[in-house]
Each structure stands twice: as structure tokens, then as C-alpha cells.
Amino acid sequence: MKRFLSIFLILATFLSLISCSNGKALDGEIEKKIEEDGEYNILILGDDLLETSKSYEYFEKLCTINQKEIVLDYKTIEDARLYTFAELCETDEEFAQTVAKAEVIIFEEGTAETATTVESLENILKYANSPITVNISLYGYPRWMHRDIFKDVFRDMKYADANKYISKIIASEEDVLGFEHLYQEDRIHPNELNGYLTAIIIYCEVFNANPKRMTFEGFEYDEGLLGCVPQEWQGREDELWKKLNMMLVELM
């Protein structure tokens, strides 16, 4: 038993060192890119689900308060799929130039629901210069396509699986949030609270970060988030934000 425990501890330490090493390597890569042209360009692509969640806005705010020097571009089109953006690369020179300068391209799982997904992403990347690619799965829209479609072609792709982590918060015995608190009245489009939590997960994936080491200063005053607070938490918003952050720390 002692021998097994020793092996386990050695393995855990080794994996921790690898994770740290990967994080430092990514930070080094980001710093190098910033030194090259003074900025680190990130492009987010999505549909109206991403638009209503405002996760790109919260992601940008997280980068600012955590001192990540980025330039964020985003493009959301109602009912868009990846082929929408692939075609846009061909017809819109300005958009193609935005794709070309992106060091990170983040796209929403909802845009990956067609048989031409791989081809479309490949066509988009023809206009880019070897960016990091990140696939977002919004809460309520589980990831299912990339396991079969992306794994063989885009082996280095990162996955910001918000559905996985937010689902665990919803299912928690502590009963902090319900499904209804993360959607607009139509129960289809994500609201800002959904987008905020998604943005944290995107940030952690892009920068190999952990919520425990992040700052969230100022979000407690965000009007979009305050408008999504469940009735039982109203007047105790600070407690809710701290609770959600703690839960993400434990889950991630």
C-alpha cells in the first residue's frame, strides 16, 4: 500500500509539473507574440446564442483585469455555422484579414453542426497563420460533434466545455443555480450569467489558468449579471459570485 501511495504521489507531482510547464510555455508564447507586434490577437466566432450570452465581452473584461494584453475581435451571425465564416473569408476581405492576424480562433460548438465542419474549419484556417483553436460548448448545448470529427484532424484543439462545468454547478446539492437562471425567457438563448461563467472557462482554457489564481474585481457591479441574479440571492450578490467562483475552482 505504501509503495502504491509513493508511486501515486510521484505521478501526481510529475503531472503537476507538466501542467505548470505547459502553462509557462503558453505564457511564453503569448509574450513572444506580443513582443513581435505589440498585441495578442484573439478572434471569437459564433451565432446568436453567443451574442445573447455576451461571453466575448466578459472574456475581454477578464483579460483586462487579469493583465492579459490582447486585442479581441468577434463576429456573431444569427444561425451561423462554420461554413458561414468559411464563405465570409472568401467574400469579405476585411474579415479575411482579421482571421489572418488571429493568434487564437475561438468558435462555438453550435457552429459545428454540419457534415462540412472539418472542411469549413480547414478553409477558415487557410487564411490564418497557425492559430490556437478553441471550441466552446455553451451550457445546455453539450459537446458531441468534436469527439468524432475533430479528434483525428485537429489534435491540438482546445475545448472550453462550459456545459460540463455549469451542468455540475446546476446538479450540485447546494442548489445555487437552476437552469432557468441561465437563460432568457425563451429558454433557448443563454443570458449574461451563462456568458460570464462561459467566459471564465474560455479564459482558463486559452491561458491554461485556474479560477483560484484569477481576479474578478468589478464583476459584482456588472448590470447584466445583476439582472440575472436569482431572487433568493438578491441583496447577497457578493456571496453568490464568491460561491460560483469557489465551485469552479473545485471543478477545474
PDB file of C-alpha atoms in Angstrom:
ATOM      1  CA  MET A   1       0.000   0.000   0.000  1.00  0.00           C
ATOM      2  CA  LYS A   2       2.828   2.404   0.924  1.00  0.00           C
ATOM      3  CA  ARG A   3       4.572   1.578  -2.341  1.00  0.00           C
ATOM      4  CA  PHE A   4       1.369   2.293  -4.274  1.00  0.00           C
ATOM      5  CA  LEU A   5       0.926   5.606  -2.423  1.00  0.00           C
ATOM      6  CA  SER A   6       4.519   6.602  -3.200  1.00  0.00           C
ATOM      7  CA  ILE A   7       4.034   5.856  -6.883  1.00  0.00           C
ATOM      8  CA  PHE A   8       0.775   7.817  -6.871  1.00  0.00           C
ATOM      9  CA  LEU A   9       2.427  10.836  -5.231  1.00  0.00           C
ATOM     10  CA  ILE A  10       5.330  10.749  -7.693  1.00  0.00           C
ATOM     11  CA  LEU A  11       2.903  10.541 -10.610  1.00  0.00           C
ATOM     12  CA  ALA A  12       0.768  13.380  -9.246  1.00  0.00           C
ATOM     13  CA  THR A  13       3.845  15.576  -8.803  1.00  0.00           C
ATOM     14  CA  PHE A  14       5.008  14.733 -12.318  1.00  0.00           C
ATOM     15  CA  LEU A  15       1.633  15.630 -13.835  1.00  0.00           C
ATOM     16  CA  SER A  16       1.550  18.852 -11.846  1.00  0.00           C
ATOM     17  CA  LEU A  17       4.988  19.801 -13.182  1.00  0.00           C
ATOM     18  CA  ILE A  18       3.852  19.053 -16.733  1.00  0.00           C
ATOM     19  CA  SER A  19       0.775  21.263 -16.267  1.00  0.00           C
ATOM     20  CA  CYS A  20       2.929  24.079 -14.858  1.00  0.00           C
ATOM     21  CA  SER A  21       5.396  23.662 -17.700  1.00  0.00           C
ATOM     22  CA  ASN A  22       2.623  23.816 -20.297  1.00  0.00           C
ATOM     23  CA  GLY A  23       1.210  26.922 -18.655  1.00  0.00           C
ATOM     24  CA  LYS A  24       4.605  28.667 -18.634  1.00  0.00           C
ATOM     25  CA  ALA A  25       5.229  27.620 -22.227  1.00  0.00           C
ATOM     26  CA  LEU A  26       1.895  29.108 -23.303  1.00  0.00           C
ATOM     27  CA  ASP A  27       2.563  32.318 -21.356  1.00  0.00           C
ATOM     28  CA  GLY A  28       5.965  32.485 -23.031  1.00  0.00           C
ATOM     29  CA  GLU A  29       4.375  32.024 -26.442  1.00  0.00           C
ATOM     30  CA  ILE A  30       1.873  34.798 -25.717  1.00  0.00           C
ATOM     31  CA  GLU A  31       4.616  37.166 -24.525  1.00  0.00           C
ATOM     32  CA  LYS A  32       6.639  36.407 -27.662  1.00  0.00           C
ATOM     33  CA  LYS A  33       3.653  37.201 -29.886  1.00  0.00           C
ATOM     34  CA  ILE A  34       3.065  40.481 -28.024  1.00  0.00           C
ATOM     35  CA  GLU A  35       6.723  41.446 -28.456  1.00  0.00           C
ATOM     36  CA  GLU A  36       6.501  40.793 -32.204  1.00  0.00           C
ATOM     37  CA  ASP A  37       3.767  43.328 -32.954  1.00  0.00           C
ATOM     38  CA  GLY A  38       2.687  44.740 -29.591  1.00  0.00           C
ATOM     39  CA  GLU A  39      -0.533  42.752 -29.292  1.00  0.00           C
ATOM     40  CA  TYR A  40      -2.022  39.270 -28.943  1.00  0.00           C
ATOM     41  CA  ASN A  41      -4.943  38.866 -31.313  1.00  0.00           C
ATOM     42  CA  ILE A  42      -7.926  36.704 -30.424  1.00  0.00           C
ATOM     43  CA  LEU A  43     -10.941  36.115 -32.685  1.00  0.00           C
ATOM     44  CA  ILE A  44     -14.250  34.686 -31.437  1.00  0.00           C
ATOM     45  CA  LEU A  45     -16.833  33.324 -33.899  1.00  0.00           C
ATOM     46  CA  GLY A  46     -20.391  32.293 -33.095  1.00  0.00           C
ATOM     47  CA  ASP A  47     -24.115  32.623 -33.641  1.00  0.00           C
ATOM     48  CA  ASP A  48     -26.975  34.365 -31.833  1.00  0.00           C
ATOM     49  CA  LEU A  49     -26.522  32.083 -28.803  1.00  0.00           C
ATOM     50  CA  LEU A  50     -23.063  33.538 -28.274  1.00  0.00           C
ATOM     51  CA  GLU A  51     -24.413  37.023 -28.925  1.00  0.00           C
ATOM     52  CA  THR A  52     -27.044  36.900 -26.171  1.00  0.00           C
ATOM     53  CA  SER A  53     -24.604  35.440 -23.644  1.00  0.00           C
ATOM     54  CA  LYS A  54     -22.096  38.267 -24.201  1.00  0.00           C
ATOM     55  CA  SER A  55     -19.364  35.795 -23.250  1.00  0.00           C
ATOM     56  CA  TYR A  56     -16.900  37.550 -25.579  1.00  0.00           C
ATOM     57  CA  GLU A  57     -17.406  40.796 -23.627  1.00  0.00           C
ATOM     58  CA  TYR A  58     -16.867  39.064 -20.283  1.00  0.00           C
ATOM     59  CA  PHE A  59     -13.829  37.257 -21.685  1.00  0.00           C
ATOM     60  CA  GLU A  60     -12.327  40.584 -22.737  1.00  0.00           C
ATOM     61  CA  LYS A  61     -13.008  42.067 -19.277  1.00  0.00           C
ATOM     62  CA  LEU A  62     -11.369  39.044 -17.632  1.00  0.00           C
ATOM     63  CA  CYS A  63      -8.296  39.548 -19.814  1.00  0.00           C
ATOM     64  CA  THR A  64      -8.135  43.240 -18.883  1.00  0.00           C
ATOM     65  CA  ILE A  65      -8.407  42.817 -15.119  1.00  0.00           C
ATOM     66  CA  ASN A  66      -6.003  39.850 -15.191  1.00  0.00           C
ATOM     67  CA  GLN A  67      -3.473  41.922 -17.161  1.00  0.00           C
ATOM     68  CA  LYS A  68      -3.507  39.932 -20.399  1.00  0.00           C
ATOM     69  CA  GLU A  69      -2.630  42.276 -23.256  1.00  0.00           C
ATOM     70  CA  ILE A  70      -4.977  41.144 -26.005  1.00  0.00           C
ATOM     71  CA  VAL A  71      -6.841  42.596 -28.945  1.00  0.00           C
ATOM     72  CA  LEU A  72     -10.224  40.914 -29.251  1.00  0.00           C
ATOM     73  CA  ASP A  73     -12.265  40.690 -32.439  1.00  0.00           C
ATOM     74  CA  TYR A  74     -15.550  38.830 -32.626  1.00  0.00           C
ATOM     75  CA  LYS A  75     -18.126  38.017 -35.259  1.00  0.00           C
ATOM     76  CA  THR A  76     -21.587  36.695 -34.452  1.00  0.00           C
ATOM     77  CA  ILE A  77     -24.193  35.923 -37.103  1.00  0.00           C
ATOM     78  CA  GLU A  78     -27.659  34.548 -36.403  1.00  0.00           C
ATOM     79  CA  ASP A  79     -27.861  30.805 -37.100  1.00  0.00           C
ATOM     80  CA  ALA A  80     -24.241  30.813 -38.297  1.00  0.00           C
ATOM     81  CA  ARG A  81     -22.310  27.604 -38.899  1.00  0.00           C
ATOM     82  CA  LEU A  82     -18.616  27.225 -39.615  1.00  0.00           C
ATOM     83  CA  TYR A  83     -19.295  27.256 -43.353  1.00  0.00           C
ATOM     84  CA  THR A  84     -20.830  30.732 -42.856  1.00  0.00           C
ATOM     85  CA  PHE A  85     -17.450  32.038 -41.716  1.00  0.00           C
ATOM     86  CA  ALA A  86     -15.534  29.995 -44.306  1.00  0.00           C
ATOM     87  CA  GLU A  87     -17.606  31.630 -47.047  1.00  0.00           C
ATOM     88  CA  LEU A  88     -17.146  35.031 -45.412  1.00  0.00           C
ATOM     89  CA  CYS A  89     -13.363  34.611 -45.665  1.00  0.00           C
ATOM     90  CA  GLU A  90     -13.789  34.390 -49.441  1.00  0.00           C
ATOM     91  CA  THR A  91     -16.199  37.293 -49.851  1.00  0.00           C
ATOM     92  CA  ASP A  92     -15.172  39.779 -47.151  1.00  0.00           C
ATOM     93  CA  GLU A  93     -11.552  40.936 -47.390  1.00  0.00           C
ATOM     94  CA  GLU A  94     -11.677  42.774 -44.061  1.00  0.00           C
ATOM     95  CA  PHE A  95     -12.898  39.643 -42.275  1.00  0.00           C
ATOM     96  CA  ALA A  96     -10.247  37.536 -44.014  1.00  0.00           C
ATOM     97  CA  GLN A  97      -7.585  39.956 -42.725  1.00  0.00           C
ATOM     98  CA  THR A  98      -8.996  39.644 -39.206  1.00  0.00           C
ATOM     99  CA  VAL A  99      -8.707  35.863 -39.458  1.00  0.00           C
ATOM    100  CA  ALA A 100      -5.175  36.193 -40.830  1.00  0.00           C
ATOM    101  CA  LYS A 101      -3.878  38.131 -37.823  1.00  0.00           C
ATOM    102  CA  ALA A 102      -5.543  35.958 -35.148  1.00  0.00           C
ATOM    103  CA  GLU A 103      -3.207  34.035 -32.848  1.00  0.00           C
ATOM    104  CA  VAL A 104      -6.238  32.348 -31.254  1.00  0.00           C
ATOM    105  CA  ILE A 105      -9.508  31.483 -33.001  1.00  0.00           C
ATOM    106  CA  ILE A 106     -12.365  30.546 -30.678  1.00  0.00           C
ATOM    107  CA  PHE A 107     -15.564  29.150 -32.143  1.00  0.00           C
ATOM    108  CA  GLU A 108     -18.818  27.921 -30.679  1.00  0.00           C
ATOM    109  CA  GLU A 109     -19.889  24.281 -30.731  1.00  0.00           C
ATOM    110  CA  GLY A 110     -23.219  25.380 -32.196  1.00  0.00           C
ATOM    111  CA  THR A 111     -21.366  26.443 -35.333  1.00  0.00           C
ATOM    112  CA  ALA A 112     -20.096  22.876 -35.810  1.00  0.00           C
ATOM    113  CA  GLU A 113     -23.321  21.032 -36.539  1.00  0.00           C
ATOM    114  CA  THR A 114     -22.915  20.114 -40.203  1.00  0.00           C
ATOM    115  CA  ALA A 115     -21.253  17.406 -42.258  1.00  0.00           C
ATOM    116  CA  THR A 116     -18.859  20.010 -43.701  1.00  0.00           C
ATOM    117  CA  THR A 117     -17.478  21.090 -40.311  1.00  0.00           C
ATOM    118  CA  VAL A 118     -13.916  19.836 -40.794  1.00  0.00           C
ATOM    119  CA  GLU A 119     -13.706  21.176 -44.336  1.00  0.00           C
ATOM    120  CA  SER A 120     -15.112  24.543 -43.233  1.00  0.00           C
ATOM    121  CA  LEU A 121     -12.641  24.896 -40.370  1.00  0.00           C
ATOM    122  CA  GLU A 122      -9.783  23.891 -42.665  1.00  0.00           C
ATOM    123  CA  ASN A 123     -10.902  26.548 -45.155  1.00  0.00           C
ATOM    124  CA  ILE A 124     -11.004  29.195 -42.415  1.00  0.00           C
ATOM    125  CA  LEU A 125      -7.521  28.214 -41.233  1.00  0.00           C
ATOM    126  CA  LYS A 126      -6.160  28.634 -44.772  1.00  0.00           C
ATOM    127  CA  TYR A 127      -6.487  32.354 -44.121  1.00  0.00           C
ATOM    128  CA  ALA A 128      -4.833  32.128 -40.693  1.00  0.00           C
ATOM    129  CA  ASN A 129      -1.252  31.728 -39.509  1.00  0.00           C
ATOM    130  CA  SER A 130      -1.234  28.587 -37.327  1.00  0.00           C
ATOM    131  CA  PRO A 131      -3.526  29.925 -34.569  1.00  0.00           C
ATOM    132  CA  ILE A 132      -4.511  28.104 -31.395  1.00  0.00           C
ATOM    133  CA  THR A 133      -8.086  26.843 -31.930  1.00  0.00           C
ATOM    134  CA  VAL A 134     -10.595  26.648 -29.083  1.00  0.00           C
ATOM    135  CA  ASN A 135     -14.030  25.010 -29.289  1.00  0.00           C
ATOM    136  CA  ILE A 136     -16.704  26.394 -26.915  1.00  0.00           C
ATOM    137  CA  SER A 137     -19.588  24.249 -25.687  1.00  0.00           C
ATOM    138  CA  LEU A 138     -22.214  26.554 -24.173  1.00  0.00           C
ATOM    139  CA  TYR A 139     -24.256  25.289 -21.231  1.00  0.00           C
ATOM    140  CA  GLY A 140     -27.332  23.470 -22.459  1.00  0.00           C
ATOM    141  CA  TYR A 141     -25.635  22.516 -25.720  1.00  0.00           C
ATOM    142  CA  PRO A 142     -23.430  19.504 -24.878  1.00  0.00           C
ATOM    143  CA  ARG A 143     -20.382  18.793 -26.967  1.00  0.00           C
ATOM    144  CA  TRP A 144     -20.964  15.834 -29.209  1.00  0.00           C
ATOM    145  CA  MET A 145     -19.502  16.609 -32.619  1.00  0.00           C
ATOM    146  CA  HIS A 146     -15.812  17.102 -31.939  1.00  0.00           C
ATOM    147  CA  ARG A 147     -15.209  13.725 -30.336  1.00  0.00           C
ATOM    148  CA  ASP A 148     -15.615  12.041 -33.708  1.00  0.00           C
ATOM    149  CA  ILE A 149     -14.993  14.875 -36.129  1.00  0.00           C
ATOM    150  CA  PHE A 150     -12.184  16.950 -34.652  1.00  0.00           C
ATOM    151  CA  LYS A 151     -10.003  14.488 -32.764  1.00  0.00           C
ATOM    152  CA  ASP A 152      -8.287  12.987 -35.804  1.00  0.00           C
ATOM    153  CA  VAL A 153      -7.842  16.195 -37.795  1.00  0.00           C
ATOM    154  CA  PHE A 154      -7.326  18.902 -35.158  1.00  0.00           C
ATOM    155  CA  ARG A 155      -5.420  17.046 -32.471  1.00  0.00           C
ATOM    156  CA  ASP A 156      -4.130  20.197 -30.757  1.00  0.00           C
ATOM    157  CA  MET A 157      -7.548  21.820 -30.459  1.00  0.00           C
ATOM    158  CA  LYS A 158      -8.543  23.083 -27.021  1.00  0.00           C
ATOM    159  CA  TYR A 159     -12.049  22.651 -25.616  1.00  0.00           C
ATOM    160  CA  ALA A 160     -13.787  25.196 -23.402  1.00  0.00           C
ATOM    161  CA  ASP A 161     -16.509  22.843 -22.209  1.00  0.00           C
ATOM    162  CA  ALA A 162     -18.779  25.240 -20.313  1.00  0.00           C
ATOM    163  CA  ASN A 163     -21.634  22.738 -20.496  1.00  0.00           C
ATOM    164  CA  LYS A 164     -19.616  20.216 -18.484  1.00  0.00           C
ATOM    165  CA  TYR A 165     -18.772  22.545 -15.607  1.00  0.00           C
ATOM    166  CA  ILE A 166     -22.005  24.545 -15.458  1.00  0.00           C
ATOM    167  CA  SER A 167     -24.029  21.309 -15.535  1.00  0.00           C
ATOM    168  CA  LYS A 168     -22.172  20.207 -12.399  1.00  0.00           C
ATOM    169  CA  ILE A 169     -22.976  23.502 -10.690  1.00  0.00           C
ATOM    170  CA  ILE A 170     -26.644  23.044 -11.594  1.00  0.00           C
ATOM    171  CA  ALA A 171     -26.627  19.461 -10.296  1.00  0.00           C
ATOM    172  CA  SER A 172     -24.868  20.360  -7.039  1.00  0.00           C
ATOM    173  CA  GLU A 173     -26.697  19.558  -3.810  1.00  0.00           C
ATOM    174  CA  GLU A 174     -26.030  23.133  -2.718  1.00  0.00           C
ATOM    175  CA  ASP A 175     -28.725  24.254  -5.168  1.00  0.00           C
ATOM    176  CA  VAL A 176     -27.016  27.533  -6.102  1.00  0.00           C
ATOM    177  CA  LEU A 177     -28.467  27.970  -9.593  1.00  0.00           C
ATOM    178  CA  GLY A 178     -31.165  26.416 -11.723  1.00  0.00           C
ATOM    179  CA  PHE A 179     -31.467  26.044 -15.491  1.00  0.00           C
ATOM    180  CA  GLU A 180     -33.942  28.932 -15.559  1.00  0.00           C
ATOM    181  CA  HIS A 181     -31.351  31.342 -14.142  1.00  0.00           C
ATOM    182  CA  LEU A 182     -29.003  30.895 -17.094  1.00  0.00           C
ATOM    183  CA  TYR A 183     -31.376  31.518 -19.997  1.00  0.00           C
ATOM    184  CA  GLN A 184     -33.518  34.275 -21.364  1.00  0.00           C
ATOM    185  CA  GLU A 185     -37.294  33.931 -21.177  1.00  0.00           C
ATOM    186  CA  ASP A 186     -37.413  31.820 -24.350  1.00  0.00           C
ATOM    187  CA  ARG A 187     -35.334  29.140 -22.556  1.00  0.00           C
ATOM    188  CA  ILE A 188     -33.202  28.860 -25.717  1.00  0.00           C
ATOM    189  CA  HIS A 189     -30.815  31.804 -25.670  1.00  0.00           C
ATOM    190  CA  PRO A 190     -28.166  31.968 -22.906  1.00  0.00           C
ATOM    191  CA  ASN A 191     -28.191  35.055 -20.704  1.00  0.00           C
ATOM    192  CA  GLU A 192     -25.274  37.107 -19.366  1.00  0.00           C
ATOM    193  CA  LEU A 193     -24.736  34.924 -16.282  1.00  0.00           C
ATOM    194  CA  ASN A 194     -24.344  31.938 -18.588  1.00  0.00           C
ATOM    195  CA  GLY A 195     -21.926  34.025 -20.660  1.00  0.00           C
ATOM    196  CA  TYR A 196     -19.923  35.118 -17.621  1.00  0.00           C
ATOM    197  CA  LEU A 197     -19.362  31.558 -16.442  1.00  0.00           C
ATOM    198  CA  THR A 198     -18.552  30.510 -20.013  1.00  0.00           C
ATOM    199  CA  ALA A 199     -16.036  33.349 -20.297  1.00  0.00           C
ATOM    200  CA  ILE A 200     -14.207  32.132 -17.183  1.00  0.00           C
ATOM    201  CA  ILE A 201     -13.924  28.660 -18.702  1.00  0.00           C
ATOM    202  CA  ILE A 202     -12.732  30.070 -22.046  1.00  0.00           C
ATOM    203  CA  TYR A 203     -10.134  32.185 -20.230  1.00  0.00           C
ATOM    204  CA  CYS A 204      -8.873  29.180 -18.264  1.00  0.00           C
ATOM    205  CA  GLU A 205      -8.573  27.138 -21.453  1.00  0.00           C
ATOM    206  CA  VAL A 206      -6.847  29.824 -23.517  1.00  0.00           C
ATOM    207  CA  PHE A 207      -4.349  30.814 -20.819  1.00  0.00           C
ATOM    208  CA  ASN A 208      -4.057  27.459 -19.023  1.00  0.00           C
ATOM    209  CA  ALA A 209      -5.316  29.227 -15.909  1.00  0.00           C
ATOM    210  CA  ASN A 210      -7.272  28.282 -12.789  1.00  0.00           C
ATOM    211  CA  PRO A 211     -10.046  30.433 -11.262  1.00  0.00           C
ATOM    212  CA  LYS A 212      -8.199  30.229  -7.933  1.00  0.00           C
ATOM    213  CA  ARG A 213      -5.426  32.402  -9.348  1.00  0.00           C
ATOM    214  CA  MET A 214      -7.662  34.863 -11.192  1.00  0.00           C
ATOM    215  CA  THR A 215      -9.123  38.172 -10.112  1.00  0.00           C
ATOM    216  CA  PHE A 216     -12.791  39.012 -10.649  1.00  0.00           C
ATOM    217  CA  GLU A 217     -12.739  42.561  -9.332  1.00  0.00           C
ATOM    218  CA  GLY A 218     -15.569  44.703 -10.666  1.00  0.00           C
ATOM    219  CA  PHE A 219     -17.897  41.977 -11.900  1.00  0.00           C
ATOM    220  CA  GLU A 220     -20.038  42.316  -8.785  1.00  0.00           C
ATOM    221  CA  TYR A 221     -21.256  45.655 -10.187  1.00  0.00           C
ATOM    222  CA  ASP A 222     -21.983  44.433 -13.716  1.00  0.00           C
ATOM    223  CA  GLU A 223     -25.577  45.343 -14.628  1.00  0.00           C
ATOM    224  CA  GLY A 224     -26.018  42.371 -16.957  1.00  0.00           C
ATOM    225  CA  LEU A 225     -25.039  39.934 -14.239  1.00  0.00           C
ATOM    226  CA  LEU A 226     -27.088  41.672 -11.549  1.00  0.00           C
ATOM    227  CA  GLY A 227     -30.140  41.327 -13.782  1.00  0.00           C
ATOM    228  CA  CYS A 228     -29.695  37.522 -13.771  1.00  0.00           C
ATOM    229  CA  VAL A 229     -29.385  37.039 -10.000  1.00  0.00           C
ATOM    230  CA  PRO A 230     -31.946  34.534  -8.631  1.00  0.00           C
ATOM    231  CA  GLN A 231     -34.485  36.075  -6.278  1.00  0.00           C
ATOM    232  CA  GLU A 232     -33.145  34.210  -3.253  1.00  0.00           C
ATOM    233  CA  TRP A 233     -29.686  35.707  -3.815  1.00  0.00           C
ATOM    234  CA  GLN A 234     -30.787  39.300  -4.331  1.00  0.00           C
ATOM    235  CA  GLY A 235     -29.101  41.525  -1.793  1.00  0.00           C
ATOM    236  CA  ARG A 236     -26.406  38.859  -1.373  1.00  0.00           C
ATOM    237  CA  GLU A 237     -24.853  39.092  -4.826  1.00  0.00           C
ATOM    238  CA  ASP A 238     -21.302  39.189  -3.447  1.00  0.00           C
ATOM    239  CA  GLU A 239     -21.918  35.839  -1.749  1.00  0.00           C
ATOM    240  CA  LEU A 240     -23.243  34.338  -4.980  1.00  0.00           C
ATOM    241  CA  TRP A 241     -20.231  35.411  -7.059  1.00  0.00           C
ATOM    242  CA  LYS A 242     -17.809  34.081  -4.438  1.00  0.00           C
ATOM    243  CA  LYS A 243     -19.764  30.820  -4.238  1.00  0.00           C
ATOM    244  CA  LEU A 244     -19.731  30.327  -8.004  1.00  0.00           C
ATOM    245  CA  ASN A 245     -16.018  31.086  -8.198  1.00  0.00           C
ATOM    246  CA  MET A 246     -15.294  28.596  -5.403  1.00  0.00           C
ATOM    247  CA  MET A 247     -17.343  25.935  -7.155  1.00  0.00           C
ATOM    248  CA  LEU A 248     -15.423  26.464 -10.413  1.00  0.00           C
ATOM    249  CA  VAL A 249     -12.132  26.231  -8.508  1.00  0.00           C
ATOM    250  CA  GLU A 250     -13.197  22.851  -7.122  1.00  0.00           C
ATOM    251  CA  LEU A 251     -14.440  21.607 -10.502  1.00  0.00           C
ATOM    252  CA  MET A 252     -11.491  22.776 -12.572  1.00  0.00           C
TER     253      MET A 252
END
